Amino acid sequence: MTINAKLKKETGATFTPPLLASFIAERLIKYASLPKKYPLKVLDPACGDGALLSAIAQKLKTTPFELMGFDTNPSFIISA
């Protein structure tokens, strides 16, 4: 499901562009203290379409991780 422009405008939603999400994910991983024994847990409290969580998942291919995203709009959660 894609999030249409009308819904974005009505809710004031802004989403992280994929290129920026990738850049942020790289930086987060570079400077994070990755756990050696337990999975890395990432929480995005306003995940929107899930771009940042998706970028993090792509970068953490060899590191065990758990991702959790929340949003106030159910349509955005479905899209994520």
Coordinates of C-alpha atoms in Angstrom, one line a residue:
M1 CA 0.0 0.0 0.0
T2 CA 1.3 3.4 -0.9
I3 CA 0.6 6.5 1.2
N4 CA -1.1 9.1 -1.1
A5 CA -0.3 12.8 -1.1
K6 CA -3.8 13.7 0.3
L7 CA -3.3 11.6 3.4
K8 CA 0.2 13.1 3.9
K9 CA -1.2 16.6 3.6
E10 CA -4.2 15.9 5.9
T11 CA -2.0 14.5 8.6
G12 CA 1.0 16.7 8.3
A13 CA 3.1 13.6 7.8
T14 CA 6.7 13.9 6.5
F15 CA 8.7 10.9 5.6
T16 CA 12.4 10.3 5.5
P17 CA 13.7 10.0 1.9
P18 CA 15.4 6.7 1.2
L19 CA 18.8 8.3 0.6
L20 CA 18.7 10.2 3.9
A21 CA 17.4 7.0 5.7
S22 CA 20.4 5.1 4.4
F23 CA 22.8 7.8 5.5
I24 CA 21.3 8.0 9.0
A25 CA 21.4 4.2 9.3
E26 CA 25.1 4.1 8.3
R27 CA 25.9 6.8 10.9
L28 CA 23.9 5.1 13.6
I29 CA 25.6 1.8 13.1
K30 CA 29.0 3.4 12.8
Y31 CA 28.8 5.2 16.2
A32 CA 26.6 2.7 18.1
S33 CA 27.9 0.3 20.6
L34 CA 26.7 -2.9 19.1
P35 CA 26.0 -5.6 21.6
K36 CA 28.1 -8.7 21.3
K37 CA 25.8 -11.1 23.2
Y38 CA 22.3 -9.8 22.6
P39 CA 20.4 -8.6 19.5
L40 CA 20.5 -4.8 18.8
K41 CA 17.1 -3.4 19.5
V42 CA 15.9 -0.3 17.6
L43 CA 12.7 1.6 18.3
D44 CA 11.3 4.2 15.9
P45 CA 8.5 5.9 17.8
A46 CA 7.2 7.7 14.6
C47 CA 8.1 5.2 11.9
G48 CA 5.9 6.6 9.1
D49 CA 6.4 4.4 6.1
G50 CA 9.3 2.5 7.8
A51 CA 12.1 3.9 5.6
L52 CA 14.6 4.3 8.4
L53 CA 13.9 0.9 9.9
S54 CA 14.2 -0.7 6.5
A55 CA 17.6 1.1 5.9
I56 CA 18.8 -0.1 9.3
A57 CA 17.8 -3.7 8.5
Q58 CA 19.6 -3.6 5.2
K59 CA 22.8 -2.4 6.9
L60 CA 22.7 -4.9 9.8
K61 CA 22.8 -8.0 7.7
T62 CA 25.3 -9.9 9.9
T63 CA 24.3 -8.4 13.3
P64 CA 21.3 -9.9 15.2
F65 CA 18.7 -7.2 15.6
E66 CA 15.0 -6.5 16.5
L67 CA 13.2 -3.5 14.9
M68 CA 10.0 -2.0 16.3
G69 CA 8.1 0.9 14.8
F70 CA 5.1 2.8 16.0
D71 CA 2.9 5.5 14.4
T72 CA -0.4 7.1 15.3
N73 CA -1.7 6.5 11.8
P74 CA -2.7 2.8 11.1
S75 CA -2.3 3.4 7.3
F76 CA 1.3 4.3 7.8
I77 CA 1.9 1.2 9.9
I78 CA 0.4 -1.0 7.2
S79 CA 2.7 0.6 4.6
A80 CA 5.7 0.1 6.9

